[in-house]
Structures are given as structure tokens and as C-alpha cells.
PDB file of C-alpha atoms in Angstrom:
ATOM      1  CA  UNK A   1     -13.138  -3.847 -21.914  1.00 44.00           C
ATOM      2  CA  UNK A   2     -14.356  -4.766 -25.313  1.00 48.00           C
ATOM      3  CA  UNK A   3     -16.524  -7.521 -23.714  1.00 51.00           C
ATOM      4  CA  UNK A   4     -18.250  -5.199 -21.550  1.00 50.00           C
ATOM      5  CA  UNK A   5     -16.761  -6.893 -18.236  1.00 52.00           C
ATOM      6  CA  UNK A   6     -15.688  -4.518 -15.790  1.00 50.00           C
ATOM      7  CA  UNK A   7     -12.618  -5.999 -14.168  1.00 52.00           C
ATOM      8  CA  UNK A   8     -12.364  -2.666 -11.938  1.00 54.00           C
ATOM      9  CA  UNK A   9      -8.295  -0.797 -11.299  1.00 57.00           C
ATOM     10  CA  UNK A  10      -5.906  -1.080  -8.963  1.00 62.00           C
ATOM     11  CA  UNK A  11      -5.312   2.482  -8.154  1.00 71.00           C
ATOM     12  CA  UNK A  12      -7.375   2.827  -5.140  1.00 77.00           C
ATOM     13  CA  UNK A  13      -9.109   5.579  -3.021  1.00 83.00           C
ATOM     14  CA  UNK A  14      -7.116   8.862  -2.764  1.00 85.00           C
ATOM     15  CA  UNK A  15      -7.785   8.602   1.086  1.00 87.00           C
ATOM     16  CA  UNK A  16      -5.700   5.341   0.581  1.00 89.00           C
ATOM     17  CA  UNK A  17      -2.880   6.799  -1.015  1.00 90.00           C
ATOM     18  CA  UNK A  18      -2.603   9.851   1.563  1.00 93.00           C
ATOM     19  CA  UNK A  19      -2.365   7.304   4.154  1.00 94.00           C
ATOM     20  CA  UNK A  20       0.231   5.490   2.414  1.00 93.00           C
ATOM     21  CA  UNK A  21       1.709   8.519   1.951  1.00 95.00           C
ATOM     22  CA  UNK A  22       2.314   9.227   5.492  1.00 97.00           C
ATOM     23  CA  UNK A  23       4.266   6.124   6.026  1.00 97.00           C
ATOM     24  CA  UNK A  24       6.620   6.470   3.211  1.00 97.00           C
ATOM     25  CA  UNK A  25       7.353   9.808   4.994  1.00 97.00           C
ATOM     26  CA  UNK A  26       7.690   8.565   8.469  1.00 98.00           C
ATOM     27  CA  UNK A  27       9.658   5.672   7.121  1.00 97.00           C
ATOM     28  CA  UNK A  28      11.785   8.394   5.383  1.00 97.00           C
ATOM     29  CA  UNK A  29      12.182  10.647   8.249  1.00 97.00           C
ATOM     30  CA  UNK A  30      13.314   7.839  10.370  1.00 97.00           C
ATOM     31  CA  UNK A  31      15.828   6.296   7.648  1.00 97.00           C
ATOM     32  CA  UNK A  32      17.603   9.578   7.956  1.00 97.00           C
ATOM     33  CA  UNK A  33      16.833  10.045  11.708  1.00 97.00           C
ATOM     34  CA  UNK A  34      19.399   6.370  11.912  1.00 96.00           C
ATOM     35  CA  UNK A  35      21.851   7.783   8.953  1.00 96.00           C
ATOM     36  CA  UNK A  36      22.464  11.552  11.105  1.00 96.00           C
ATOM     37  CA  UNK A  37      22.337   8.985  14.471  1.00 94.00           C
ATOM     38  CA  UNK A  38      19.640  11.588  15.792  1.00 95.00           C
ATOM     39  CA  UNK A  39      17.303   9.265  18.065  1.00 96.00           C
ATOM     40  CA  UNK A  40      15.066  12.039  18.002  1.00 97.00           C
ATOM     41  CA  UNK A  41      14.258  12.549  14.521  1.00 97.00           C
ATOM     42  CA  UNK A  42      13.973   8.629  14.410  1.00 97.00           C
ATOM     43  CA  UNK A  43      11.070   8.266  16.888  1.00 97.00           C
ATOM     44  CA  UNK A  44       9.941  11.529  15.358  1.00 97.00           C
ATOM     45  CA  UNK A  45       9.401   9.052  11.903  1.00 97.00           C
ATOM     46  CA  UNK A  46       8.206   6.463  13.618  1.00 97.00           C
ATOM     47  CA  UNK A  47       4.871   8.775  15.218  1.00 97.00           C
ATOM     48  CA  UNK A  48       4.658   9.783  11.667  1.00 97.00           C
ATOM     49  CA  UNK A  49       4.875   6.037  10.398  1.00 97.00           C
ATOM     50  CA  UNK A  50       2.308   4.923  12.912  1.00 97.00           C
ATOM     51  CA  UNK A  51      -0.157   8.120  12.300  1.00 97.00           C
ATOM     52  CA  UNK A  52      -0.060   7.093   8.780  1.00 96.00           C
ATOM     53  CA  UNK A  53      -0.980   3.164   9.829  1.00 95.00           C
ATOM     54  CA  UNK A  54      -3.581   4.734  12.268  1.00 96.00           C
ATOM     55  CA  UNK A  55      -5.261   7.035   9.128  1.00 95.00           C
ATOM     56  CA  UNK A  56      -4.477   3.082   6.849  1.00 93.00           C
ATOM     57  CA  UNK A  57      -6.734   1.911   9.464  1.00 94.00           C
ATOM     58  CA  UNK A  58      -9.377   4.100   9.798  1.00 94.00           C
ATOM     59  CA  UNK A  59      -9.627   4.144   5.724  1.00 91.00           C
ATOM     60  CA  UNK A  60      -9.926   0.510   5.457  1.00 88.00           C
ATOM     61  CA  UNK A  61      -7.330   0.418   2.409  1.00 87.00           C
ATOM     62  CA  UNK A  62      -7.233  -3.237   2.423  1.00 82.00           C
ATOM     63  CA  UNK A  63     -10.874  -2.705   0.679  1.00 81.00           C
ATOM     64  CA  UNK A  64      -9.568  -1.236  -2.135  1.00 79.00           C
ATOM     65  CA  UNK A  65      -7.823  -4.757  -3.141  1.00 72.00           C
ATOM     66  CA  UNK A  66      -9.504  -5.241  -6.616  1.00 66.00           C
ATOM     67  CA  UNK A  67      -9.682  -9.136  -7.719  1.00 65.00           C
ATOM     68  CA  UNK A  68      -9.594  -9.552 -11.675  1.00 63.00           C
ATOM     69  CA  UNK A  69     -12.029 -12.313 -13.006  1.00 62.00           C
ATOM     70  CA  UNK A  70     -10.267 -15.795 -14.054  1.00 61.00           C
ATOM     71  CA  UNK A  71      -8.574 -16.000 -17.282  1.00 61.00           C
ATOM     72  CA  UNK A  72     -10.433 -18.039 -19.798  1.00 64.00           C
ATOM     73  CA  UNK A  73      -8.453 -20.551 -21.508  1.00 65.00           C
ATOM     74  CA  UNK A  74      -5.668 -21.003 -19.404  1.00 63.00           C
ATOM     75  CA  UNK A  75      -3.987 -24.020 -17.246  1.00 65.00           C
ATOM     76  CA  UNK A  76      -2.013 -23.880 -13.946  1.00 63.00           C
ATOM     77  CA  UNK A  77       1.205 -25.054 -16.063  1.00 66.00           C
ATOM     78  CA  UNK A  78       0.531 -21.687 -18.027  1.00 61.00           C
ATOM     79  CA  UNK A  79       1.255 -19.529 -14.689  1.00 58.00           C
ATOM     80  CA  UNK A  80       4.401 -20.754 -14.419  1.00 56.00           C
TER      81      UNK A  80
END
């Protein structure tokens, strides 16, 4: 910043994304697990989905939540 505050990014830890990652695919796997009406491949996506919550877990991905600072010079009625 031109300021010289660091206001950090919201792109998180790579761990965080792999874990993420893992329950877009379970979630997948099981959307097309219901479409094919194969109850297999559906709780098949839903181990996946929970590994990937496990890993979310283990990472701590809610610490990559970044807060920016307050913004000078501007009222609740500007938010709206």
C-alpha cells in the first residue's frame, strides 16, 4: 500500500486450498453419485467430502481469515 499499511490477502495457505479442494471433489463425486442414482458412488463423495473437512480441520483454515483495517472517512449510512 502506498501508506505502508499492510492490510495482508485473502488467498490463504496452500494447505487450505488442498483441503478445500477435497470437498469440492467429494461434493462433486456425490452430486453425480445422486444424478446416475448410484448410492455407492454417493457415500463414496461423501468419505471424500468429510476427509477433506477432516484435513480443513487439522489445517486450521479458519486462521487464514484476514481482517482489513477500518476505512477512514466513512459512516455506517455509506455501507449501505
Amino acid at each position: 500500500m502506498a501508506d505502508g499499511h499492510n492490510l495482508g490477502n485473502h488467498a490463504g495457505r496452500a494447505s487450505s486450498w488442498l483441503a478445500v479442494s477435497i470437498m469440492l471433489a467429494g461434493f462433486t463425486v456425490g452430486g453425480v453419485g445422486l444424478t446416475i442414482a448410484n448410492w455407492m458412488i454417493v457415500w463414496v463423495g461423501v468419505g471424500i467430502f468429510v476427509l477433506g473437512g477432516v484435513l480443513a480441520l487439522v489445517f486450521d483454515i479458519f486462521s487464514d481469515v484476514v481482517i482489513d483495517a477500518p476505512r477512514v472517512g466513512m459512516r455506517a449510512e455509506d455501507h449501505r
